[in-house]
mmCIF file of C-alpha atoms in Angstrom:
data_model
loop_
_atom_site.group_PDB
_atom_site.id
_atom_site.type_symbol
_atom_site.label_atom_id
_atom_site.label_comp_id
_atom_site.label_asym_id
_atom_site.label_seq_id
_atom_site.Cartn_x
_atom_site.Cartn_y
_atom_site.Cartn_z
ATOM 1 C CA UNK A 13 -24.963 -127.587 -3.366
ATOM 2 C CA UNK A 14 -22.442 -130.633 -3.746
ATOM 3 C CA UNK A 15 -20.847 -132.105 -0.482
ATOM 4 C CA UNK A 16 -17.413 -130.337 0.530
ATOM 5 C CA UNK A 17 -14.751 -133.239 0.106
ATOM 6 C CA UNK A 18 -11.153 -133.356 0.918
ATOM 7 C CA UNK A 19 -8.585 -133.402 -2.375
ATOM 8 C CA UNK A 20 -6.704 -136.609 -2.212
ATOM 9 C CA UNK A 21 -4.213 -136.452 -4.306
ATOM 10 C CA UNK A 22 -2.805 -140.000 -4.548
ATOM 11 C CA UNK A 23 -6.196 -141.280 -5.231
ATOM 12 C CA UNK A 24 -6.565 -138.732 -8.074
ATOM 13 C CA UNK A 25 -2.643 -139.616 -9.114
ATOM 14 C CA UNK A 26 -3.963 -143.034 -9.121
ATOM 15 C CA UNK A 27 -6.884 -142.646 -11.471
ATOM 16 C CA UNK A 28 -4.753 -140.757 -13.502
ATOM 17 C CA UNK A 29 -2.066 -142.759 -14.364
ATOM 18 C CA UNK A 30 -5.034 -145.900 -14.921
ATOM 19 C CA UNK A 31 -6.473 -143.395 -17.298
ATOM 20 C CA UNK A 32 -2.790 -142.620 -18.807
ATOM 21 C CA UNK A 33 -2.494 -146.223 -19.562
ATOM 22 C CA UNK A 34 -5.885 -147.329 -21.210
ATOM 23 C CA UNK A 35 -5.289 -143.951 -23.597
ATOM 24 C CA UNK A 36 -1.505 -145.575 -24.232
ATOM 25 C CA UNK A 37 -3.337 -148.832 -25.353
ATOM 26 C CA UNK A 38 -6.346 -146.899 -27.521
ATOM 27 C CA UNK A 39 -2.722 -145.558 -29.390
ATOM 28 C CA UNK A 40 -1.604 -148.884 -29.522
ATOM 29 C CA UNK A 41 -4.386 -150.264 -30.630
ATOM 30 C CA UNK A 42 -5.096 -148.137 -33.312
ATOM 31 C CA UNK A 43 -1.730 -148.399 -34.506
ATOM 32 C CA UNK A 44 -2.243 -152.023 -34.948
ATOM 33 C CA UNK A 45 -5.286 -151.854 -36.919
ATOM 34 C CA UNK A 46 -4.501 -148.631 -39.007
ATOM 35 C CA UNK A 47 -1.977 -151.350 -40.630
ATOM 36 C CA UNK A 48 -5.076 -152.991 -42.423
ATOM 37 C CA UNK A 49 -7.808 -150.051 -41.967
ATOM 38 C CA UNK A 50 -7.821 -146.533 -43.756
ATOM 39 C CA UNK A 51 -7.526 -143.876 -41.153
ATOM 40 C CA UNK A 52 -11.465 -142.749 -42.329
ATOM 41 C CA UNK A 53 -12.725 -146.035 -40.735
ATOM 42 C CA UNK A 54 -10.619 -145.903 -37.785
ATOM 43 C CA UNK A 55 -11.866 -142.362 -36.747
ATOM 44 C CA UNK A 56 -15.788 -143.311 -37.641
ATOM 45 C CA UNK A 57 -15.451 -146.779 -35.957
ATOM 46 C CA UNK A 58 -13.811 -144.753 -33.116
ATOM 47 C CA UNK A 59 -16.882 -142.148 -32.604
ATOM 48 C CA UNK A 60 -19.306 -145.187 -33.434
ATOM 49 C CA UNK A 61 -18.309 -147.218 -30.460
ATOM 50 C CA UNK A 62 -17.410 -144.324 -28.316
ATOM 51 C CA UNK A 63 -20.651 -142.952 -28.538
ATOM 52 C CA UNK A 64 -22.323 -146.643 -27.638
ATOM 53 C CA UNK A 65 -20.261 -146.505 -24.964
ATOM 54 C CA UNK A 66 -21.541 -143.437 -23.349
ATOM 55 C CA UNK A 67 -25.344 -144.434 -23.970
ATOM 56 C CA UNK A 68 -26.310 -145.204 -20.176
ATOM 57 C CA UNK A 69 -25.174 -141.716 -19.715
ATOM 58 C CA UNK A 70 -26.560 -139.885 -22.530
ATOM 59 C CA UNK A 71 -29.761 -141.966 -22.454
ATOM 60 C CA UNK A 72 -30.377 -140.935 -18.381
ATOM 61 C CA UNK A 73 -31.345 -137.656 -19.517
ATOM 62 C CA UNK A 74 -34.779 -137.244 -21.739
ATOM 63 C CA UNK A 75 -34.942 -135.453 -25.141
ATOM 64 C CA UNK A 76 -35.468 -132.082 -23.354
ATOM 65 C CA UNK A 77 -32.290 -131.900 -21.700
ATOM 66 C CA UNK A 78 -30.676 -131.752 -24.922
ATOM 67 C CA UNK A 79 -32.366 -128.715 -26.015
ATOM 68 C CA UNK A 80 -29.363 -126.130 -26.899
ATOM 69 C CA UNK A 81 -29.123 -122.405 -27.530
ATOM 70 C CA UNK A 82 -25.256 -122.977 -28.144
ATOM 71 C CA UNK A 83 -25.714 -125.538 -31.294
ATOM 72 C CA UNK A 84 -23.328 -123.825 -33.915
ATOM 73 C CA UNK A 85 -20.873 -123.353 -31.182
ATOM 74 C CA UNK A 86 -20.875 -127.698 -30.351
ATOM 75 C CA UNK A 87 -20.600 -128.124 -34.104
ATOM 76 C CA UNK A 88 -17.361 -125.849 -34.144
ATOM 77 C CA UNK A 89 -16.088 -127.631 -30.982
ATOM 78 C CA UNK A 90 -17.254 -131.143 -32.731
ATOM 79 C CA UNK A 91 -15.556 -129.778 -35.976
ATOM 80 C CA UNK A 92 -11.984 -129.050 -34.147
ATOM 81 C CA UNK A 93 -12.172 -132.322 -31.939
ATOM 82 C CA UNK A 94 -13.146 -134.206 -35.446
ATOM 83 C CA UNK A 95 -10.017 -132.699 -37.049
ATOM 84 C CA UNK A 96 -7.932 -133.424 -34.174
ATOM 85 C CA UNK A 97 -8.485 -136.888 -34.174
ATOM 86 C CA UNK A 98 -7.765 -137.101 -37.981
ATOM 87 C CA UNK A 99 -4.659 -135.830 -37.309
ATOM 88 C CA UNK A 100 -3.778 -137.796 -34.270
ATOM 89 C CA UNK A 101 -4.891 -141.034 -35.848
ATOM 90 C CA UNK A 102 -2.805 -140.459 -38.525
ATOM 91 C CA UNK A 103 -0.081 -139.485 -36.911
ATOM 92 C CA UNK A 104 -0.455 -142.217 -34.449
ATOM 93 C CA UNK A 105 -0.097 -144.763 -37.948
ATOM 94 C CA UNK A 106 3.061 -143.347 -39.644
ATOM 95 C CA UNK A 107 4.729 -142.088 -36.478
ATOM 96 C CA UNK A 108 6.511 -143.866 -33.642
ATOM 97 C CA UNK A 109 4.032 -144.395 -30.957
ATOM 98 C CA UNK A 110 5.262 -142.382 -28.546
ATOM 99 C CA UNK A 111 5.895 -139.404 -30.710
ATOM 100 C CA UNK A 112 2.627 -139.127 -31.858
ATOM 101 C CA UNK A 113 1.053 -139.189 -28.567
ATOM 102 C CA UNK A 114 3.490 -137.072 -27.328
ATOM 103 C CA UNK A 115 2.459 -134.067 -30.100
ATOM 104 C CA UNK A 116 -1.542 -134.564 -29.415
ATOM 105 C CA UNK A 117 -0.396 -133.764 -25.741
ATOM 106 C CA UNK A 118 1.551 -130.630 -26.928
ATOM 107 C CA UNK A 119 -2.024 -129.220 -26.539
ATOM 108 C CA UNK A 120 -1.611 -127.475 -23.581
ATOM 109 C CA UNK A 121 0.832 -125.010 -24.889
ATOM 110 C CA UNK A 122 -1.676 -123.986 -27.442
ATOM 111 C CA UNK A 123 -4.253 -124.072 -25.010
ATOM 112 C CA UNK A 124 -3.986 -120.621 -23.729
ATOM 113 C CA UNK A 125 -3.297 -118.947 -27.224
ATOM 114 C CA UNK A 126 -6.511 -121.000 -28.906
ATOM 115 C CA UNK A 127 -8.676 -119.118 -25.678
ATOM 116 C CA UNK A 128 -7.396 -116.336 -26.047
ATOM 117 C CA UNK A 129 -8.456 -116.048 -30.042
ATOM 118 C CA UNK A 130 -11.291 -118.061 -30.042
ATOM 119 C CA UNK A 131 -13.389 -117.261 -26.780
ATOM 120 C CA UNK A 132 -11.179 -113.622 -25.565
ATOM 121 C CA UNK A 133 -10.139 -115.434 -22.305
ATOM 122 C CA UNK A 134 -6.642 -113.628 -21.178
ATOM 123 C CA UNK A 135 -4.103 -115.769 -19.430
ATOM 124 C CA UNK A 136 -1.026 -115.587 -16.993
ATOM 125 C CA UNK A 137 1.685 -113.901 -18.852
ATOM 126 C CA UNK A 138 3.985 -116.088 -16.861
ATOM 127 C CA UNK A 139 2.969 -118.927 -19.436
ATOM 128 C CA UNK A 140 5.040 -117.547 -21.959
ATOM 129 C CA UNK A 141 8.194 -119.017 -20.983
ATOM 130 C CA UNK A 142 6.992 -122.646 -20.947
ATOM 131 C CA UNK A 143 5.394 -122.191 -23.983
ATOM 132 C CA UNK A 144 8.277 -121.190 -25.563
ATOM 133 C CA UNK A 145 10.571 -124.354 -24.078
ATOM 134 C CA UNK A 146 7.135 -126.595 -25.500
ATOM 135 C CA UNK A 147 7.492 -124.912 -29.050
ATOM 136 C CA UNK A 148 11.836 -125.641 -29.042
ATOM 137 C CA UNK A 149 10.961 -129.397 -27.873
ATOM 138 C CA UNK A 150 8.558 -130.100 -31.004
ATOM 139 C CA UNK A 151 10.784 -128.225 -33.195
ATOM 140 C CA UNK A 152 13.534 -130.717 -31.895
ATOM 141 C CA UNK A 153 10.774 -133.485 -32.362
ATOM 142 C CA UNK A 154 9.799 -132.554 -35.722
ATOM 143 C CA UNK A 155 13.718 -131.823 -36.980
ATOM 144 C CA UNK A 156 12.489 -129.469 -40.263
ATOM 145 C CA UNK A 157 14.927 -130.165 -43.062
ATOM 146 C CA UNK A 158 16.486 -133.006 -41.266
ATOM 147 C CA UNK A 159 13.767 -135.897 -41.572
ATOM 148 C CA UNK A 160 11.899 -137.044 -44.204
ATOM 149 C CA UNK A 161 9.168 -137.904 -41.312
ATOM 150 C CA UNK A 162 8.763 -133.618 -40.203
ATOM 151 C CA UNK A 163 5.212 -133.569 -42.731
ATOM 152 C CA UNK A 164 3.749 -136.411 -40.887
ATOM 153 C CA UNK A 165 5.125 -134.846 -37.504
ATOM 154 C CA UNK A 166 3.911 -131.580 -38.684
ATOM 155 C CA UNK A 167 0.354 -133.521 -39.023
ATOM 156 C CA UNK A 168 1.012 -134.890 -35.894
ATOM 157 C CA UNK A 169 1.541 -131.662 -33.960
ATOM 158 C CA UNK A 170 -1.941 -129.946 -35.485
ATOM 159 C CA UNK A 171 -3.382 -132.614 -33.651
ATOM 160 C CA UNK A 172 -2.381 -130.983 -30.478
ATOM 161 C CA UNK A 173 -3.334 -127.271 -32.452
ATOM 162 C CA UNK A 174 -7.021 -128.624 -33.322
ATOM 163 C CA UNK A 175 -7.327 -130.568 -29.298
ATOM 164 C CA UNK A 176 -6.388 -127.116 -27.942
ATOM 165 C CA UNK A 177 -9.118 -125.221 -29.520
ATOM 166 C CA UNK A 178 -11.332 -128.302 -29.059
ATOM 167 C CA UNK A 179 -10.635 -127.754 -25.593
ATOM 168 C CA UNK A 180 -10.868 -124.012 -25.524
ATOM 169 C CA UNK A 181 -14.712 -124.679 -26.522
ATOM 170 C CA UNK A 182 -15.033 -127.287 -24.279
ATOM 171 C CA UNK A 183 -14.228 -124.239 -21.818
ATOM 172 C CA UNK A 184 -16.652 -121.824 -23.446
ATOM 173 C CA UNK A 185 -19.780 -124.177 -23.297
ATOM 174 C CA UNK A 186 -19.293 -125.633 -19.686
ATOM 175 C CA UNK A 187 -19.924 -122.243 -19.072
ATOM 176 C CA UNK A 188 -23.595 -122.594 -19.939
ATOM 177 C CA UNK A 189 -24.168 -126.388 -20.876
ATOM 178 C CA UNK A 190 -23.662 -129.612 -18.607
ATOM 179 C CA UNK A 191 -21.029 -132.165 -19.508
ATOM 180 C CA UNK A 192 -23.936 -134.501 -20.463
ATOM 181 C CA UNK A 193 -25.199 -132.189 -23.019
ATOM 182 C CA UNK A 194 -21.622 -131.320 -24.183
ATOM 183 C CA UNK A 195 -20.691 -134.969 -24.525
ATOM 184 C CA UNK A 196 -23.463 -136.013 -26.694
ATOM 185 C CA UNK A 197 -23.475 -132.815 -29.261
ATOM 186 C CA UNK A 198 -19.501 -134.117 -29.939
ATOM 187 C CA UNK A 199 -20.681 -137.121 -29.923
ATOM 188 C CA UNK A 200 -23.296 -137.288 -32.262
ATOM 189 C CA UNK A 201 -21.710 -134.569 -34.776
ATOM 190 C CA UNK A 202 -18.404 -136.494 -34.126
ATOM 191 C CA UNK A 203 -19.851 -139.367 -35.904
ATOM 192 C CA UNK A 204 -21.855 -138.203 -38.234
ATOM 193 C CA UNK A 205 -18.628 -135.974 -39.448
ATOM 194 C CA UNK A 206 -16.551 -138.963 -39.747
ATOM 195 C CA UNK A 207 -19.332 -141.039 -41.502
ATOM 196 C CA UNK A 208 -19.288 -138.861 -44.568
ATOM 197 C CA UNK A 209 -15.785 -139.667 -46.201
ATOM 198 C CA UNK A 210 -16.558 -143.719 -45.929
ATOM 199 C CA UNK A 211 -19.123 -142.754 -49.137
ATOM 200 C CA UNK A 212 -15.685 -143.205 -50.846
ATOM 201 C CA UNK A 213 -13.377 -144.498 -48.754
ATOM 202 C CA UNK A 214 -15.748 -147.792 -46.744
ATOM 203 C CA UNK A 215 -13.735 -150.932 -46.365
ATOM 204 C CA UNK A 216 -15.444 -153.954 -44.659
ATOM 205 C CA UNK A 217 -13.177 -154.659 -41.865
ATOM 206 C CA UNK A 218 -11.394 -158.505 -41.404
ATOM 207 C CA UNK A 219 -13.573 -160.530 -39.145
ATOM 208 C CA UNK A 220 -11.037 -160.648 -36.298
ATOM 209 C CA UNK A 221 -10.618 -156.640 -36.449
ATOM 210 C CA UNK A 222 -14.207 -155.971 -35.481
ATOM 211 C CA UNK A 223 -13.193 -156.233 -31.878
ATOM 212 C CA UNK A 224 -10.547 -154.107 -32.146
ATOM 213 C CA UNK A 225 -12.309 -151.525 -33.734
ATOM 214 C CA UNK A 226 -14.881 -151.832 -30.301
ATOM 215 C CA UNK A 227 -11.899 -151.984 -28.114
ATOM 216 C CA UNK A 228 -10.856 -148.514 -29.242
ATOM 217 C CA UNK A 229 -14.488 -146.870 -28.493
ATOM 218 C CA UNK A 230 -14.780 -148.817 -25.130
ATOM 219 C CA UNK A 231 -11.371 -148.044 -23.813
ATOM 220 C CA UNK A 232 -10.537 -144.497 -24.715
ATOM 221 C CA UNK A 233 -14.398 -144.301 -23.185
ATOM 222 C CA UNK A 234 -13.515 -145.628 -20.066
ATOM 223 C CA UNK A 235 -10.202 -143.422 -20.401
ATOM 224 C CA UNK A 236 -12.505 -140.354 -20.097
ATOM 225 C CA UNK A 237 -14.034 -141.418 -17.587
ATOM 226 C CA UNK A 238 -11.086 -142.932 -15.362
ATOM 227 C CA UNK A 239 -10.195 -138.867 -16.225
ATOM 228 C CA UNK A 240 -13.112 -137.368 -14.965
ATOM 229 C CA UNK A 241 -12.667 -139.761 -11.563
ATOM 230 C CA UNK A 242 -8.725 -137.848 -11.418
ATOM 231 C CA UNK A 243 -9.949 -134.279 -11.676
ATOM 232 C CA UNK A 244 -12.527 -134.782 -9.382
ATOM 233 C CA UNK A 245 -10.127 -135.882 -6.299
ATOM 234 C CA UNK A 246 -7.283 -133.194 -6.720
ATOM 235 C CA UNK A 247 -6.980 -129.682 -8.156
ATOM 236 C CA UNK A 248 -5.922 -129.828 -12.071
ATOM 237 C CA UNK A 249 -2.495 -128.118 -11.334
ATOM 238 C CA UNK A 250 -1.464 -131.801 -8.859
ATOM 239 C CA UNK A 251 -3.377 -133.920 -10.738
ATOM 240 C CA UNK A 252 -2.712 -132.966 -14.016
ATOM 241 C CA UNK A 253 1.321 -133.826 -14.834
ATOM 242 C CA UNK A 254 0.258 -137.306 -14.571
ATOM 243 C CA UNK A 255 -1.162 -137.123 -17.329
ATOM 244 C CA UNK A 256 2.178 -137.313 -19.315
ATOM 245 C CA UNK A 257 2.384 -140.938 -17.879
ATOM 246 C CA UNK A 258 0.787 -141.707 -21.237
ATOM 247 C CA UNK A 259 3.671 -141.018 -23.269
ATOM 248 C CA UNK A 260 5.852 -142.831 -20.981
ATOM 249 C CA UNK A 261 2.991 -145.554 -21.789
ATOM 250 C CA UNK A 262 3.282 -145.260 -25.238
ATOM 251 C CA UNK A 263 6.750 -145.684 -25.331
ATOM 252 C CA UNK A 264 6.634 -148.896 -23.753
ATOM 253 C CA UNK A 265 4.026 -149.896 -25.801
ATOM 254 C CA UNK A 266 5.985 -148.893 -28.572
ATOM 255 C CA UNK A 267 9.311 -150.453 -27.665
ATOM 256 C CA UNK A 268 7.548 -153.957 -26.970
ATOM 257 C CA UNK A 269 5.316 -154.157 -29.642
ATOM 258 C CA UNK A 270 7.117 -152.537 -32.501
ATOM 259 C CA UNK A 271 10.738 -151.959 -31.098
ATOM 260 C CA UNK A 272 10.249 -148.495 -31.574
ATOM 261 C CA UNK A 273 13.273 -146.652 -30.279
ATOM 262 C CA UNK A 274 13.540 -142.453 -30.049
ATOM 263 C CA UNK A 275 16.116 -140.994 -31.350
ATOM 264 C CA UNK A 276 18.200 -138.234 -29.713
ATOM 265 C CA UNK A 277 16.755 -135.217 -30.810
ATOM 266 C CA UNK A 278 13.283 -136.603 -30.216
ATOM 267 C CA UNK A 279 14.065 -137.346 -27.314
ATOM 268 C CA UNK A 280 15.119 -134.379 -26.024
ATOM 269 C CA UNK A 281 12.104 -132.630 -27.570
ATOM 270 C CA UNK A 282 10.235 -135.313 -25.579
ATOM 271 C CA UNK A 283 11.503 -133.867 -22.725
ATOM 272 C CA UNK A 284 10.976 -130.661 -22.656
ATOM 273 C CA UNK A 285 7.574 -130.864 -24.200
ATOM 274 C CA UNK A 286 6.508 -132.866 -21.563
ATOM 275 C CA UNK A 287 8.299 -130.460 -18.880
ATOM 276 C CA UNK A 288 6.658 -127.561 -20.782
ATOM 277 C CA UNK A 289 3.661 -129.192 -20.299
ATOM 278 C CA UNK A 290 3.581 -130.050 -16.794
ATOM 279 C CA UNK A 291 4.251 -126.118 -16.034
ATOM 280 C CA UNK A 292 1.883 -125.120 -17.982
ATOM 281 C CA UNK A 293 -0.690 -127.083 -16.526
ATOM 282 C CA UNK A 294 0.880 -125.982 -12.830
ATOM 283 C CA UNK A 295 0.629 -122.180 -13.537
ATOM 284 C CA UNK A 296 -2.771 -122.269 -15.217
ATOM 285 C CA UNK A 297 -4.286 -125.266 -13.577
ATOM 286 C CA UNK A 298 -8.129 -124.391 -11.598
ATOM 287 C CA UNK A 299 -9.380 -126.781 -8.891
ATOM 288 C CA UNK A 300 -11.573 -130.000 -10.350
ATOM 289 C CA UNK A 301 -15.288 -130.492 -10.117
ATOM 290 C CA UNK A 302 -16.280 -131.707 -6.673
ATOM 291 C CA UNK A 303 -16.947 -135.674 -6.391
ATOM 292 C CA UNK A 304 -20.327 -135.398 -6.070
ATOM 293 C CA UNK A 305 -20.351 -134.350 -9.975
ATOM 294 C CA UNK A 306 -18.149 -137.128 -11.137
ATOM 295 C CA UNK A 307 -21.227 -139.802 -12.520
ATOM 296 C CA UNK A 308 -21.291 -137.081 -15.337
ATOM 297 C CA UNK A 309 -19.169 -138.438 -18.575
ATOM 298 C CA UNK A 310 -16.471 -135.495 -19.113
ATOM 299 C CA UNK A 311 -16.448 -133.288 -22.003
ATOM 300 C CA UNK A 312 -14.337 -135.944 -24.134
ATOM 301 C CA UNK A 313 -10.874 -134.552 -25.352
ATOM 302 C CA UNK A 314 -9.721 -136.103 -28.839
ATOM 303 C CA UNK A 315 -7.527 -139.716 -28.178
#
């Protein structure tokens, strides 16, 4: 049995907001190279050097550990993270920065709905109401008849749909599997997924983009991780509004780099999304792992 430990809550505010910022600059990053790069090879480049990343972890265990009764149920979960990230990606390269981030993290309105259908898991009927002032806010965000942007934001927002029921499995197979073992099934299927469309679609990269392209696996990596570290010093429903710090993020990144400005309906949207959000995560939010489990990689969400 893990050691008790005391939640600290500015130390898990802390982490947090470090993690909010490194998943700002994956977005920014990918932005920058999805100028040159098809979104296929940013995705598989993504996976590729995320998955490097997380060798000392997945490489502690031996081949036995990764035996699996659940292995249709990780490719579902690796099939709904996979499309996620399509989406996001995309999103994140036609989209103002901020907006794009800001509809992957709609995801925890649809969280309750995707458990619900997908694994039968009930939840507080007092979610209702936030999830109704998340839906106005990207309906204000994705302004249907009024921008010639809403089918990219529309894209943009099933990223949030497909990380919801990503993280709905996630739910399901923690249940039964260890993160390790969770980690590596996306990880592997994650890749090999996004390997398949380069038969058609492979561009050799610029020289000086290489980097980049292992920036984005090493940082949203350490993102996870930096996340992990959060829930593991404070319950999720304390720790867990900080995680809208990386919209705030992305804006800046977005005003500096590309003097990307929100307009006033998006920003209003913006708002209550991320208000929507925060309650949502308040009312339904469960108390983190102890620290004592916090070497394990987390079950890695789609950035």
């Amino acid at each position: 049995m893990p050691p008790m430990h005391r939640d600290n809550l500015p130390r898990g505010a802390a982490f947090m907001l470090a993690a909010a910022l490194l998943f700002a600059a994956t977005g920014a990053i990918i932005k920058y190279v999805s100028a040159t790069l098809s979104n296929e090879m940013v995705v598989f480049f993504r996976n590729l050097f995320g998955l490097a990343a997380l060798a000392p972890w997945i490489f502690r265990h031996g081949p036995r550990y990764y035996a699996t009764h659940h292995l249709r149920f990780h490719l579902m979960r690796a099939l709904a993270g996979l499309a996620a990230m399509y989406c996001y990606f995309y999103a994140i390269s036609r989209l103002p920065l901020a907006e794009a981030v800001l509809l992957n993290y709609s995801a925890p309105l649809f969280i309750p709905l995707a458990a619900l259908l997908w694994i039968g898991e009930r939840f507080n009927p007092r979610l209702w109401w936030p999830i109704g002032i998340g839906f106005a806010g990207i309906g204000l965000i994705l302004k249907p008849g009024l921008s010639l942007l809403a089918p990219i934001a529309l894209i943009g927002a099933s990223a949030g749909i497909f990380s919801a029921l990503a993280m709905a499995g996630i739910r399901k197979l923690t249940h039964t599997e260890p993160a390790t073992r969770v980690v590596f099934y996306f990880s592997l299927f994650a890749t090999l997924g996004s390997a398949v469309p380069l038969l058609w679609a492979w561009q050799t990269p610029p020289t000086g983009l290489w980097f980049m392209l292992f920036l984005i696996g090493v940082v949203s990596t350490a993102a996870q991780l930096l996340l992990t570290r959060a829930y593991a010093h404070a319950p999720a429903a304390q720790v867990g509004p900080f995680s809208y710090g990386t919209v705030v993020f992305a804006a800046l990144f977005g005003w500096a780099l590309w003097s990307e400005i929100p307009d006033t309906l998006s920003a209003v949207g913006a708002l209550l999304v991320v208000a929507a959000g925060i309650l949502t995560i308040r009312i339904g939010g469960r108390t983190a792992a102890p620290v004592a489990e916090a070497p394990d990689p987390p079950p890695v969400v789609p950035q």
